[in-house]
Amino acid sequence: MGLAAASAGCINVSAPDKPIQINLNISVTQEVVYRLDGEAKSLIKENPGIF
């Protein structure tokens, strides 16, 4: 019991002088895969300026 009382102490919490700065380098990559049915594919070939 005496040992527990001897190890108990004060804890001081204070705010830092400088603001906390977090640098995150995030890379987001998206891959789009599409499939066209035969009719849509031939329509695009016949009219290349449609899009």
CSV table of N, CA and C in Angstrom, one decimal:
chain,number,residue,atom,x,y,z
A,1,MET,N,0.8,-1.2,0.0
A,1,MET,CA,0.0,0.0,0.0
A,1,MET,C,0.9,1.3,0.0
A,2,GLY,N,2.0,1.2,0.8
A,2,GLY,CA,2.9,2.4,0.8
A,2,GLY,C,3.5,2.6,-0.5
A,3,LEU,N,3.8,1.6,-1.2
A,3,LEU,CA,4.5,1.7,-2.5
A,3,LEU,C,3.6,2.4,-3.5
A,4,ALA,N,2.3,2.1,-3.5
A,4,ALA,CA,1.3,2.7,-4.4
A,4,ALA,C,1.2,4.1,-4.2
A,5,ALA,N,1.1,4.5,-2.9
A,5,ALA,CA,1.0,5.9,-2.5
A,5,ALA,C,2.3,6.7,-2.9
A,6,ALA,N,3.4,6.1,-2.8
A,6,ALA,CA,4.7,6.8,-3.1
A,6,ALA,C,4.8,7.0,-4.6
A,7,SER,N,4.3,6.1,-5.4
A,7,SER,CA,4.4,6.3,-6.9
A,7,SER,C,3.4,7.2,-7.5
A,8,ALA,N,2.3,7.5,-6.7
A,8,ALA,CA,1.3,8.4,-7.2
A,8,ALA,C,1.8,9.8,-7.3
A,9,GLY,N,1.6,10.6,-8.3
A,9,GLY,CA,2.1,11.9,-8.4
A,9,GLY,C,1.2,12.8,-9.2
A,10,CYS,N,1.7,14.0,-9.4
A,10,CYS,CA,0.9,15.0,-10.2
A,10,CYS,C,1.2,14.8,-11.7
A,11,ILE,N,0.2,15.0,-12.5
A,11,ILE,CA,0.4,15.0,-13.9
A,11,ILE,C,0.0,16.3,-14.5
A,12,ASN,N,0.9,17.0,-15.2
A,12,ASN,CA,0.6,18.3,-15.8
A,12,ASN,C,0.4,18.1,-17.3
A,13,VAL,N,-0.7,18.6,-17.8
A,13,VAL,CA,-1.0,18.6,-19.3
A,13,VAL,C,-1.1,20.0,-19.7
A,14,SER,N,-0.3,20.3,-20.8
A,14,SER,CA,-0.3,21.7,-21.3
A,14,SER,C,-0.3,21.6,-22.8
A,15,ALA,N,-0.8,22.7,-23.4
A,15,ALA,CA,-0.9,22.7,-24.9
A,15,ALA,C,0.5,23.1,-25.5
A,16,PRO,N,0.8,22.5,-26.6
A,16,PRO,CA,2.1,22.8,-27.2
A,16,PRO,C,2.2,24.3,-27.7
A,17,ASP,N,3.4,24.8,-27.7
A,17,ASP,CA,3.6,26.2,-28.2
A,17,ASP,C,3.3,26.4,-29.6
A,18,LYS,N,3.6,25.4,-30.5
A,18,LYS,CA,3.4,25.5,-31.9
A,18,LYS,C,2.2,24.6,-32.3
A,19,PRO,N,1.5,25.0,-33.3
A,19,PRO,CA,0.3,24.2,-33.8
A,19,PRO,C,0.8,22.8,-34.3
A,20,ILE,N,0.0,21.8,-34.1
A,20,ILE,CA,0.3,20.5,-34.6
A,20,ILE,C,0.1,20.5,-36.1
A,21,GLN,N,1.1,19.9,-36.8
A,21,GLN,CA,1.0,19.9,-38.3
A,21,GLN,C,1.1,18.4,-38.7
A,22,ILE,N,0.2,18.0,-39.5
A,22,ILE,CA,0.1,16.7,-40.0
A,22,ILE,C,0.2,16.8,-41.6
A,23,ASN,N,1.2,16.1,-42.1
A,23,ASN,CA,1.4,16.1,-43.6
A,23,ASN,C,1.0,14.7,-44.1
A,24,LEU,N,0.1,14.7,-45.0
A,24,LEU,CA,-0.4,13.4,-45.6
A,24,LEU,C,-0.1,13.4,-47.1
A,25,ASN,N,0.6,12.5,-47.6
A,25,ASN,CA,0.8,12.3,-49.0
A,25,ASN,C,-0.1,11.2,-49.4
A,26,ILE,N,-1.2,11.5,-50.1
A,26,ILE,CA,-2.2,10.5,-50.5
A,26,ILE,C,-2.3,10.4,-52.0
A,27,SER,N,-2.2,9.3,-52.6
A,27,SER,CA,-2.3,9.1,-54.0
A,27,SER,C,-3.5,8.3,-54.3
A,28,VAL,N,-4.4,8.8,-55.1
A,28,VAL,CA,-5.7,8.2,-55.4
A,28,VAL,C,-5.6,7.8,-56.9
A,29,THR,N,-5.8,6.6,-57.2
A,29,THR,CA,-5.8,6.1,-58.6
A,29,THR,C,-7.1,5.4,-58.9
A,30,GLN,N,-7.7,5.8,-60.0
A,30,GLN,CA,-8.9,5.2,-60.4
A,30,GLN,C,-8.8,4.6,-61.8
A,31,GLU,N,-9.3,3.4,-61.9
A,31,GLU,CA,-9.2,2.7,-63.2
A,31,GLU,C,-10.6,2.5,-63.7
A,32,VAL,N,-10.9,2.9,-64.9
A,32,VAL,CA,-12.3,2.7,-65.4
A,32,VAL,C,-12.2,1.7,-66.5
A,33,VAL,N,-13.0,0.7,-66.4
A,33,VAL,CA,-13.1,-0.4,-67.4
A,33,VAL,C,-14.5,-0.4,-68.0
A,34,TYR,N,-14.6,-0.3,-69.3
A,34,TYR,CA,-15.9,-0.3,-69.9
A,34,TYR,C,-15.9,-1.3,-71.0
A,35,ARG,N,-17.1,-1.8,-71.3
A,35,ARG,CA,-17.4,-2.8,-72.3
A,35,ARG,C,-18.5,-2.2,-73.2
A,36,LEU,N,-18.4,-2.3,-74.4
A,36,LEU,CA,-19.5,-1.9,-75.3
A,36,LEU,C,-20.0,-3.1,-76.1
A,37,ASP,N,-21.3,-3.1,-76.3
A,37,ASP,CA,-21.8,-4.2,-77.1
A,37,ASP,C,-21.5,-3.9,-78.5
A,38,GLY,N,-21.7,-4.8,-79.4
A,38,GLY,CA,-21.4,-4.7,-80.8
A,38,GLY,C,-22.1,-3.6,-81.5
A,39,GLU,N,-23.3,-3.3,-81.2
A,39,GLU,CA,-24.1,-2.3,-81.9
A,39,GLU,C,-23.6,-0.9,-81.5
A,40,ALA,N,-23.3,-0.7,-80.2
A,40,ALA,CA,-22.7,0.6,-79.7
A,40,ALA,C,-21.3,0.8,-80.3
A,41,LYS,N,-20.5,-0.2,-80.4
A,41,LYS,CA,-19.2,-0.1,-80.9
A,41,LYS,C,-19.2,0.3,-82.4
A,42,SER,N,-20.1,-0.3,-83.2
A,42,SER,CA,-20.2,0.1,-84.6
A,42,SER,C,-20.8,1.5,-84.8
A,43,LEU,N,-21.7,1.9,-83.9
A,43,LEU,CA,-22.2,3.2,-84.0
A,43,LEU,C,-21.1,4.3,-83.7
A,44,ILE,N,-20.3,4.0,-82.8
A,44,ILE,CA,-19.2,5.0,-82.5
A,44,ILE,C,-18.2,5.0,-83.6
A,45,LYS,N,-17.9,3.8,-84.3
A,45,LYS,CA,-17.0,3.8,-85.4
A,45,LYS,C,-17.6,4.6,-86.6
A,46,GLU,N,-18.9,4.5,-86.8
A,46,GLU,CA,-19.5,5.2,-87.9
A,46,GLU,C,-19.6,6.7,-87.6
A,47,ASN,N,-19.7,7.1,-86.4
A,47,ASN,CA,-19.8,8.5,-86.0
A,47,ASN,C,-18.7,8.9,-84.9
A,48,PRO,N,-17.5,9.1,-85.4
A,48,PRO,CA,-16.4,9.3,-84.4
A,48,PRO,C,-16.6,10.6,-83.6
A,49,GLY,N,-17.3,11.6,-84.1
A,49,GLY,CA,-17.4,12.9,-83.5
A,49,GLY,C,-18.6,12.9,-82.5
A,50,ILE,N,-19.2,11.8,-82.2
A,50,ILE,CA,-20.5,11.8,-81.4
A,50,ILE,C,-20.2,12.2,-80.0
A,51,PHE,N,-19.0,11.9,-79.5
A,51,PHE,CA,-18.7,12.3,-78.1
A,51,PHE,C,-17.8,13.5,-78.1
